[in-house]
Amino acid sequence: MTIIDLLTKIRDSWLKEIAQKIREDSRGGQNYESDLIRFYDLLVQVIETGEMESLSPLLAEWVSSHSELELEGSIIRIPPILDKIVKHTGDVAKEHLEPDQAIDVIQALMPIFTFSFEAIATQEVLARFSHFSEQVELAQADLELIDKSKSDFISVAAHELRTPLTLIEGYASMLRENLAKEEDGDTPELLLIKGINNGTRRLQEIVDDMIDVSMIDNNLLILNFQPTWLNRLFEVLENDVKGFVKERNQILEILAFEGSQEMTFADSERLYQSIRNLVTNAIKYTPDGGKIIVDGRLLDGFIEVTVQDNGIGIDQEDQKKIFKKFGGLGEVARHSSGKTKFKGGGPGLGLPITKGIIDAHGGRIWVESEGYNEETYPGSKFFILIPLRTEPPDDKVAKLFKPMAGGGESQTDSL
Ligand code: ADP
């Protein structure tokens, strides 16, 4: 008797007994009877033709019937129907055939079962891969939506806050002028108005930061390139922050380095804003009596500027986070306690703006710190790389600053 004859002989018993086994197992699925018939007929066909691939479509159907939960599990799941077929075919053959006939049938079917397991495993890995790819895509889309909502919120809130803020500022200054006309010296009313002015100035800075962040987010930051000398920016900066430094009893050391007197085309106001952000942060996150050093060097095609402090430092895992908007590491309770007070956390927009400006220049920004420690004060060192542009970046700038390009002597009023 051929294998085909033997398989024909045990067909009915096989279908009945395997169906019985599946029925005992409630997870068997609904179409198992028709699936069993299809599988058995395919077994016979594969024995006749040797083409194992004929089984693939049915096996693929079994894999695709997995639920999402099963796909998320870590174990490769053999469909229960195949599990029962492989486990019990030997028993059926032994029961209904002579022993040597049963061995022949099992030997003939073994490679087909092996192929089926391999095919299932491959299909399952592919099914899981596409399931997880879909999940990742959905999560990515959600994140983009959240980020866009955040950005829209900042933009709307900033523009909505602007008008009432201008009104308060306007009325406060009218009131101050009227009072100043009537009385000499700092009356209690004038001091109160000074307080309102300080508050509105701080609020104005926050609103400006919100507008900058939404411009950076929406690629609307337009740089106004002009000849720039870092040493001039530093002079203005030193003057600008000396009050804060004195208030905190700190030392600010701005070193002259090769490259600081070099002319480069950059947006000097934006660059100033970036370096000022780093220095005010250094003041803020360094205890009273600390030291801040601004230094740098000339590199091939870049000027590097560093702002180093001996303050509280930043944990390694936070060193990337702080450049993302609202990535500030502070607790809410610390917020708005002043622009330069020790650890006076702000809205967490300063560094994202600084990074946006440096990126727009084609530069890079990063920080190095041993970690955060409020007992040993390991400090932080921020690095920025500014591309050295001795030529105007475009024709418009070239026309405006013709004599400056290529190291010309004359200088404009730019910073
Ligand atoms: P914030 O308005 O909170 O100061 P920033 O974007 O300027 O926002 O800074 C983000 C966070 O990075 C800060 O909240 C602080 O935790 C950390 N950080 C920035 N500069 C320093 C520094 N020089 N030393 C220690 N931590 C810093």
Short mmCIF file of C-alpha atoms and ligand atoms in Angstrom, two decimals:
data_model
loop_
_atom_site.label_atom_id
_atom_site.label_comp_id
_atom_site.label_asym_id
_atom_site.label_seq_id
_atom_site.Cartn_x
_atom_site.Cartn_y
_atom_site.Cartn_z
CA MET A 1 0.00 0.00 0.00
CA THR A 2 1.26 3.48 -0.85
CA ILE A 3 1.29 6.32 1.66
CA ILE A 4 -1.63 7.87 -0.25
CA ASP A 5 -3.61 4.61 0.19
CA LEU A 6 -2.79 4.52 3.89
CA LEU A 7 -3.82 8.15 4.31
CA THR A 8 -7.08 7.47 2.48
CA LYS A 9 -7.70 4.53 4.78
CA ILE A 10 -7.35 6.54 8.01
CA ARG A 11 -8.94 9.78 6.66
CA ASP A 12 -12.35 9.44 8.36
CA SER A 13 -10.94 8.27 11.70
CA TRP A 14 -8.30 11.03 11.59
CA LEU A 15 -10.93 13.73 10.94
CA LYS A 16 -13.24 12.39 13.63
CA GLU A 17 -10.61 11.86 16.34
CA ILE A 18 -8.67 15.08 15.82
CA ALA A 19 -11.97 17.02 15.72
CA GLN A 20 -12.86 15.36 19.03
CA LYS A 21 -9.53 16.45 20.58
CA ILE A 22 -10.04 20.02 19.39
CA ARG A 23 -13.59 20.06 20.72
CA GLU A 24 -12.29 19.05 24.15
CA ASP A 25 -10.11 22.14 24.03
CA SER A 26 -12.45 25.11 24.00
CA ARG A 27 -9.83 27.33 22.30
CA GLY A 28 -10.17 25.26 19.12
CA GLY A 29 -11.85 27.93 17.00
CA GLN A 30 -15.06 27.68 15.02
CA ASN A 31 -14.09 26.51 11.55
CA TYR A 32 -11.92 23.64 12.66
CA GLU A 33 -13.93 20.95 10.87
CA SER A 34 -13.67 22.48 7.41
CA ASP A 35 -10.05 23.50 8.22
CA LEU A 36 -9.23 19.90 9.19
CA ILE A 37 -10.61 18.64 5.87
CA ARG A 38 -8.64 21.29 3.95
CA PHE A 39 -5.45 20.42 5.83
CA TYR A 40 -5.83 16.69 5.33
CA ASP A 41 -6.48 17.09 1.60
CA LEU A 42 -3.43 19.34 1.37
CA LEU A 43 -1.33 16.70 3.19
CA VAL A 44 -2.32 14.19 0.53
CA GLN A 45 -1.59 16.74 -2.22
CA VAL A 46 1.89 17.50 -0.79
CA ILE A 47 2.71 13.77 -0.61
CA GLU A 48 1.68 13.48 -4.28
CA THR A 49 3.40 16.61 -5.62
CA GLY A 50 6.16 17.29 -3.05
CA GLU A 51 5.13 20.97 -3.08
CA MET A 52 4.99 21.95 0.57
CA GLU A 53 4.21 25.57 -0.32
CA SER A 54 0.61 24.52 -1.09
CA LEU A 55 0.06 24.53 2.69
CA SER A 56 1.20 28.15 3.11
CA PRO A 57 -2.13 29.96 2.44
CA LEU A 58 -3.99 27.86 5.03
CA LEU A 59 -1.18 28.26 7.58
CA ALA A 60 -1.20 32.03 6.94
CA GLU A 61 -4.94 32.11 7.64
CA TRP A 62 -4.35 30.41 10.99
CA VAL A 63 -1.70 32.95 11.94
CA SER A 64 -3.80 35.94 10.88
CA SER A 65 -6.63 34.78 13.13
CA HIS A 66 -4.52 35.76 16.16
CA SER A 67 -5.97 38.42 18.39
CA GLU A 68 -4.06 41.67 19.15
CA LEU A 69 -3.37 40.39 22.65
CA GLU A 70 -1.76 37.22 21.28
CA LEU A 71 0.36 39.30 18.91
CA GLU A 72 1.62 41.37 21.82
CA GLY A 73 2.67 38.32 23.84
CA SER A 74 6.29 37.26 23.66
CA ILE A 75 5.78 33.56 22.88
CA ILE A 76 5.38 32.30 19.32
CA ARG A 77 1.97 30.66 19.44
CA ILE A 78 1.29 27.49 17.49
CA PRO A 79 -2.34 27.56 16.33
CA PRO A 80 -4.23 25.01 18.52
CA ILE A 81 -5.48 23.16 15.46
CA LEU A 82 -1.94 22.44 14.22
CA ASP A 83 -0.85 21.57 17.74
CA LYS A 84 -3.59 18.91 17.99
CA ILE A 85 -2.90 17.58 14.47
CA VAL A 86 0.79 17.03 15.18
CA LYS A 87 0.22 15.60 18.66
CA HIS A 88 -2.50 13.08 17.66
CA THR A 89 -1.79 12.02 14.06
CA GLY A 90 0.66 9.38 15.36
CA ASP A 91 -1.98 7.98 17.74
CA VAL A 92 -4.57 7.71 14.93
CA ALA A 93 -2.04 6.01 12.61
CA LYS A 94 -0.97 3.54 15.35
CA GLU A 95 -4.58 2.71 16.16
CA HIS A 96 -5.85 2.14 12.62
CA LEU A 97 -2.77 0.80 10.74
CA GLU A 98 -0.24 -2.01 11.10
CA PRO A 99 2.82 -0.85 13.13
CA ASP A 100 5.19 -0.65 10.10
CA GLN A 101 2.49 1.11 8.04
CA ALA A 102 2.00 3.60 10.88
CA ILE A 103 5.77 4.26 10.98
CA ASP A 104 5.81 4.84 7.19
CA VAL A 105 2.95 7.35 7.44
CA ILE A 106 4.55 9.21 10.38
CA GLN A 107 7.91 9.34 8.57
CA ALA A 108 6.24 10.72 5.43
CA LEU A 109 4.29 13.34 7.36
CA MET A 110 7.12 14.49 9.67
CA PRO A 111 8.86 16.81 7.13
CA ILE A 112 5.46 18.33 6.28
CA PHE A 113 4.76 19.05 9.95
CA THR A 114 8.27 20.51 10.37
CA PHE A 115 7.66 22.73 7.36
CA SER A 116 4.32 23.80 8.86
CA PHE A 117 5.94 24.81 12.17
CA GLU A 118 8.65 26.78 10.38
CA ALA A 119 6.11 28.48 8.13
CA ILE A 120 3.95 29.38 11.13
CA ALA A 121 6.93 30.81 13.02
CA THR A 122 7.95 32.93 10.01
CA GLN A 123 4.41 34.14 9.39
CA GLU A 124 3.99 34.92 13.04
CA VAL A 125 7.20 36.96 13.22
CA LEU A 126 6.04 38.89 10.13
CA ALA A 127 2.55 39.40 11.61
CA ARG A 128 4.06 40.66 14.86
CA PHE A 129 6.47 42.90 13.01
CA SER A 130 3.68 44.57 11.06
CA HIS A 131 1.51 44.76 14.20
CA PHE A 132 4.28 46.54 16.11
CA SER A 133 5.12 48.78 13.14
CA GLU A 134 1.47 49.87 13.11
CA GLN A 135 1.57 50.53 16.86
CA VAL A 136 4.77 52.58 16.49
CA GLU A 137 3.23 54.59 13.64
CA LEU A 138 0.10 55.27 15.70
CA ALA A 139 2.17 56.31 18.72
CA GLN A 140 4.30 58.55 16.51
CA ALA A 141 1.18 60.20 15.05
CA ASP A 142 -0.18 60.73 18.59
CA LEU A 143 3.09 62.30 19.70
CA GLU A 144 3.13 64.61 16.69
CA LEU A 145 -0.44 65.64 17.46
CA ILE A 146 0.41 66.34 21.11
CA ASP A 147 3.48 68.31 20.09
CA LYS A 148 1.43 70.31 17.57
CA SER A 149 -1.27 71.02 20.19
CA LYS A 150 1.43 72.18 22.60
CA SER A 151 2.90 74.43 19.96
CA ASP A 152 -0.52 75.83 18.95
CA PHE A 153 -1.37 76.45 22.58
CA ILE A 154 1.86 78.36 23.19
CA SER A 155 1.30 80.48 20.10
CA VAL A 156 -2.35 81.31 20.89
CA ALA A 157 -1.66 81.94 24.59
CA ALA A 158 1.29 84.23 23.79
CA HIS A 159 -0.74 86.31 21.35
CA GLU A 160 -3.74 86.48 23.68
CA LEU A 161 -1.55 87.60 26.60
CA ARG A 162 0.13 90.30 24.62
CA THR A 163 -2.80 92.73 24.39
CA PRO A 164 -3.83 92.82 28.09
CA LEU A 165 -0.14 93.00 29.00
CA THR A 166 0.37 96.07 26.81
CA LEU A 167 -2.72 97.66 28.44
CA ILE A 168 -1.41 97.06 31.98
CA GLU A 169 2.01 98.40 31.00
CA GLY A 170 0.43 101.48 29.42
CA TYR A 171 -1.83 102.31 32.38
CA ALA A 172 0.96 101.66 34.91
CA SER A 173 3.29 104.05 33.15
CA MET A 174 0.54 106.74 32.89
CA LEU A 175 -0.11 106.36 36.60
CA ARG A 176 3.60 106.61 37.36
CA GLU A 177 3.96 109.76 35.30
CA ASN A 178 0.98 111.39 37.03
CA LEU A 179 2.24 110.51 40.49
CA ALA A 180 5.78 111.57 39.69
CA LYS A 181 4.48 114.99 38.60
CA GLU A 182 2.67 115.48 41.92
CA GLU A 183 5.27 114.19 44.38
CA ASP A 184 9.02 114.07 44.78
CA GLY A 185 10.94 110.92 45.67
CA ASP A 186 9.81 107.31 46.03
CA THR A 187 6.32 107.44 47.57
CA PRO A 188 4.68 104.13 48.57
CA GLU A 189 2.43 104.43 45.49
CA LEU A 190 5.42 104.85 43.18
CA LEU A 191 7.07 101.79 44.75
CA LEU A 192 3.90 99.78 44.14
CA ILE A 193 3.88 100.86 40.50
CA LYS A 194 7.55 99.89 40.21
CA GLY A 195 6.48 96.44 41.43
CA ILE A 196 3.79 96.26 38.74
CA ASN A 197 6.39 97.29 36.14
CA ASN A 198 8.82 94.57 37.23
CA GLY A 199 6.03 92.00 37.07
CA THR A 200 4.89 93.06 33.61
CA ARG A 201 8.50 93.13 32.33
CA ARG A 202 9.00 89.55 33.50
CA LEU A 203 5.67 88.54 31.94
CA GLN A 204 6.69 90.30 28.72
CA GLU A 205 9.91 88.23 28.66
CA ILE A 206 7.91 85.01 29.10
CA VAL A 207 5.48 86.00 26.33
CA ASP A 208 8.45 86.86 24.05
CA ASP A 209 9.97 83.44 24.83
CA MET A 210 6.65 81.75 24.00
CA ILE A 211 6.51 83.58 20.67
CA ASP A 212 10.15 82.64 19.92
CA VAL A 213 9.50 78.97 20.72
CA SER A 214 6.43 78.84 18.48
CA MET A 215 8.40 80.54 15.67
CA ILE A 216 11.17 77.95 16.03
CA ASP A 217 8.61 75.11 16.16
CA ASN A 218 6.97 76.31 12.98
CA ASN A 219 10.23 77.04 11.14
CA LEU A 220 9.42 80.73 11.08
CA LEU A 221 12.63 81.94 12.69
CA ILE A 222 14.26 84.19 10.13
CA LEU A 223 17.86 85.11 10.79
CA ASN A 224 19.08 88.58 10.01
CA PHE A 225 22.70 87.93 9.06
CA GLN A 226 25.14 90.75 9.61
CA PRO A 227 28.82 91.07 10.46
CA THR A 228 29.21 89.99 14.07
CA TRP A 229 32.12 90.02 16.50
CA LEU A 230 31.74 87.87 19.58
CA ASN A 231 33.99 90.08 21.71
CA ARG A 232 31.55 92.95 21.15
CA LEU A 233 28.62 90.77 22.19
CA PHE A 234 30.55 89.82 25.32
CA GLU A 235 31.17 93.47 26.22
CA VAL A 236 27.44 94.21 26.03
CA LEU A 237 26.66 91.01 27.93
CA GLU A 238 29.08 91.76 30.76
CA ASN A 239 27.46 95.12 31.25
CA ASP A 240 23.98 93.69 30.93
CA VAL A 241 24.33 91.01 33.65
CA LYS A 242 26.77 92.69 36.02
CA GLY A 243 23.91 93.71 38.33
CA PHE A 244 22.75 90.09 38.69
CA VAL A 245 26.31 88.84 39.20
CA LYS A 246 26.86 91.41 41.93
CA GLU A 247 23.53 90.62 43.56
CA ARG A 248 24.55 86.96 43.77
CA ASN A 249 28.10 87.78 44.84
CA GLN A 250 29.42 85.77 41.90
CA ILE A 251 32.38 86.20 39.57
CA LEU A 252 31.84 86.37 35.81
CA GLU A 253 35.05 85.91 33.85
CA ILE A 254 34.89 86.48 30.10
CA LEU A 255 38.18 85.42 28.55
CA ALA A 256 39.63 86.74 25.29
CA PHE A 257 40.18 83.76 23.02
CA GLU A 258 41.30 83.19 19.48
CA GLY A 259 38.15 83.57 17.40
CA SER A 260 36.31 86.03 19.66
CA GLN A 261 37.63 89.00 17.65
CA GLU A 262 36.95 87.26 14.30
CA MET A 263 34.23 88.75 12.07
CA THR A 264 31.52 86.25 11.17
CA PHE A 265 28.17 86.72 9.45
CA ALA A 266 25.49 85.82 12.01
CA ASP A 267 22.27 87.19 13.48
CA SER A 268 24.00 89.13 16.23
CA GLU A 269 20.83 89.84 18.21
CA ARG A 270 19.75 86.21 18.21
CA LEU A 271 23.28 85.02 18.96
CA TYR A 272 23.41 87.49 21.85
CA GLN A 273 20.08 86.14 23.11
CA SER A 274 21.50 82.58 23.04
CA ILE A 275 24.71 83.35 24.89
CA ARG A 276 22.83 85.54 27.37
CA ASN A 277 20.45 82.66 28.08
CA LEU A 278 23.39 80.39 28.88
CA VAL A 279 25.03 82.97 31.13
CA THR A 280 21.82 83.84 33.02
CA ASN A 281 21.18 80.11 33.51
CA ALA A 282 24.74 79.73 34.82
CA ILE A 283 24.06 82.57 37.29
CA LYS A 284 20.74 81.02 38.24
CA TYR A 285 21.96 77.46 38.83
CA THR A 286 25.16 78.42 40.67
CA PRO A 287 25.06 79.27 44.38
CA ASP A 288 25.99 82.68 45.74
CA GLY A 289 29.74 83.24 45.53
CA GLY A 290 30.13 80.91 42.52
CA LYS A 291 32.12 81.49 39.35
CA ILE A 292 31.08 81.60 35.69
CA ILE A 293 33.66 81.48 32.92
CA VAL A 294 32.95 82.31 29.29
CA ASP A 295 35.70 81.01 27.02
CA GLY A 296 36.11 79.51 23.58
CA ARG A 297 38.45 78.69 20.72
CA LEU A 298 38.78 78.94 16.99
CA LEU A 299 38.21 75.64 15.21
CA ASP A 300 38.29 74.70 11.54
CA GLY A 301 35.23 76.51 10.13
CA PHE A 302 33.68 77.15 13.56
CA ILE A 303 33.99 79.33 16.62
CA GLU A 304 33.39 77.42 19.82
CA VAL A 305 32.01 79.27 22.84
CA THR A 306 31.81 77.67 26.27
CA VAL A 307 29.91 78.82 29.35
CA GLN A 308 31.09 77.03 32.47
CA ASP A 309 29.83 77.34 36.01
CA ASN A 310 30.45 75.67 39.35
CA GLY A 311 26.79 75.23 40.13
CA ILE A 312 24.42 72.35 40.81
CA GLY A 313 25.23 70.46 37.59
CA ILE A 314 22.92 68.36 35.41
CA ASP A 315 22.33 64.61 35.50
CA GLN A 316 23.57 62.72 32.42
CA GLU A 317 20.08 61.46 31.59
CA ASP A 318 18.71 65.03 31.61
CA GLN A 319 21.39 66.54 29.40
CA LYS A 320 19.35 66.05 26.22
CA LYS A 321 15.92 66.63 27.81
CA ILE A 322 16.69 70.21 28.82
CA PHE A 323 16.90 71.32 25.17
CA LYS A 324 13.30 70.23 24.58
CA LYS A 325 10.50 72.69 25.34
CA PHE A 326 9.15 72.48 28.89
CA GLY A 327 12.01 70.07 29.56
CA GLY A 328 12.96 72.12 32.65
CA LEU A 329 13.75 69.79 35.50
CA GLY A 330 12.40 71.97 38.25
CA GLU A 331 9.44 71.44 40.47
CA VAL A 332 6.42 73.67 39.84
CA ALA A 333 6.85 75.24 43.28
CA ARG A 334 10.17 76.75 42.18
CA HIS A 335 8.74 78.41 39.13
CA SER A 336 8.69 82.14 38.51
CA SER A 337 10.82 82.88 41.53
CA GLY A 338 12.90 85.32 39.46
CA LYS A 339 15.14 85.36 36.45
CA THR A 340 18.45 85.02 38.29
CA LYS A 341 17.58 83.86 41.81
CA PHE A 342 19.36 80.67 42.85
CA LYS A 343 17.51 77.76 41.16
CA GLY A 344 14.60 80.09 40.29
CA GLY A 345 13.10 77.82 37.63
CA GLY A 346 11.45 79.44 34.63
CA PRO A 347 9.03 78.01 32.08
CA GLY A 348 11.78 75.85 30.52
CA LEU A 349 11.85 77.66 27.19
CA GLY A 350 15.30 79.31 27.36
CA LEU A 351 17.40 76.36 26.21
CA PRO A 352 15.00 75.21 23.45
CA ILE A 353 15.11 78.78 22.06
CA THR A 354 18.90 78.85 22.37
CA LYS A 355 19.14 75.52 20.54
CA GLY A 356 16.66 76.71 17.86
CA ILE A 357 18.80 79.80 17.22
CA ILE A 358 22.08 77.88 17.11
CA ASP A 359 20.56 75.19 14.86
CA ALA A 360 19.22 77.90 12.52
CA HIS A 361 22.79 79.20 12.21
CA GLY A 362 23.94 75.70 11.24
CA GLY A 363 25.71 75.26 14.57
CA ARG A 364 25.48 72.85 17.50
CA ILE A 365 24.85 73.09 21.21
CA TRP A 366 25.42 70.56 23.98
CA VAL A 367 26.24 70.36 27.66
CA GLU A 368 28.74 68.41 29.71
CA SER A 369 28.34 67.86 33.42
CA GLU A 370 29.40 65.12 35.84
CA GLY A 371 25.86 65.14 37.22
CA TYR A 372 23.55 66.97 39.56
CA ASN A 373 24.71 67.47 43.11
CA GLU A 374 23.74 70.24 45.46
CA GLU A 375 26.44 69.37 47.97
CA THR A 376 29.54 69.10 45.82
CA TYR A 377 28.48 71.48 43.01
CA PRO A 378 30.06 69.66 40.06
CA GLY A 379 29.05 72.48 37.66
CA SER A 380 28.03 72.42 34.02
CA LYS A 381 29.75 73.43 30.82
CA PHE A 382 27.64 74.44 27.83
CA PHE A 383 29.27 74.37 24.39
CA ILE A 384 28.11 76.13 21.26
CA LEU A 385 29.64 75.81 17.82
CA ILE A 386 28.96 78.78 15.56
CA PRO A 387 29.87 78.36 11.88
CA LEU A 388 32.55 80.86 10.87
CA ARG A 389 31.06 82.69 7.87
CA THR A 390 33.54 85.16 6.41
CA GLU A 391 31.37 85.55 3.29
CA PRO A 392 27.77 86.86 3.28
CA PRO A 393 25.29 83.95 3.28
CA ASP A 394 23.27 85.36 0.34
CA ASP A 395 23.23 88.13 -2.30
CA LYS A 396 20.97 90.44 -0.31
CA VAL A 397 23.33 90.42 2.67
CA ALA A 398 26.29 90.69 0.27
CA LYS A 399 24.89 93.94 -1.20
CA LEU A 400 24.23 95.40 2.24
CA PHE A 401 27.63 94.59 3.64
CA LYS A 402 29.84 94.66 0.54
CA PRO A 403 32.87 96.25 2.19
CA MET A 404 32.76 93.85 5.14
CA ALA A 405 33.01 90.59 3.27
CA GLY A 406 36.37 88.90 2.99
CA GLY A 407 37.83 90.65 6.06
CA GLY A 408 37.30 94.32 5.00
CA GLU A 409 38.36 97.02 7.44
CA SER A 410 35.28 99.22 7.88
CA GLN A 411 32.72 98.30 10.50
CA THR A 412 29.06 99.15 10.92
CA ASP A 413 27.15 99.80 14.09
CA SER A 414 26.25 96.15 14.46
CA LEU A 415 27.15 94.37 17.66
P1 ADP B 1 14.35 77.43 32.82
O1 ADP B 1 13.41 78.52 32.44
O2 ADP B 1 13.72 76.33 33.61
O3 ADP B 1 15.65 77.92 33.37
P2 ADP B 1 15.88 76.56 30.51
O4 ADP B 1 15.38 76.05 29.21
O5 ADP B 1 16.73 77.78 30.47
O6 ADP B 1 14.60 76.77 31.39
O7 ADP B 1 16.65 75.40 31.25
C1 ADP B 1 16.05 74.13 31.34
C2 ADP B 1 16.55 73.39 32.58
O8 ADP B 1 17.92 73.04 32.41
C3 ADP B 1 16.50 74.20 33.86
O9 ADP B 1 15.23 74.10 34.47
C4 ADP B 1 17.59 73.54 34.70
O10 ADP B 1 17.07 72.39 35.35
C5 ADP B 1 18.58 73.05 33.67
N1 ADP B 1 19.76 73.96 33.51
C6 ADP B 1 19.96 74.88 32.56
N2 ADP B 1 21.16 75.50 32.71
C7 ADP B 1 21.73 74.96 33.80
C8 ADP B 1 22.99 75.14 34.47
N3 ADP B 1 23.90 76.04 34.07
N4 ADP B 1 23.25 74.37 35.56
C9 ADP B 1 22.33 73.45 35.99
N5 ADP B 1 21.14 73.22 35.40
C10 ADP B 1 20.83 73.96 34.33
#
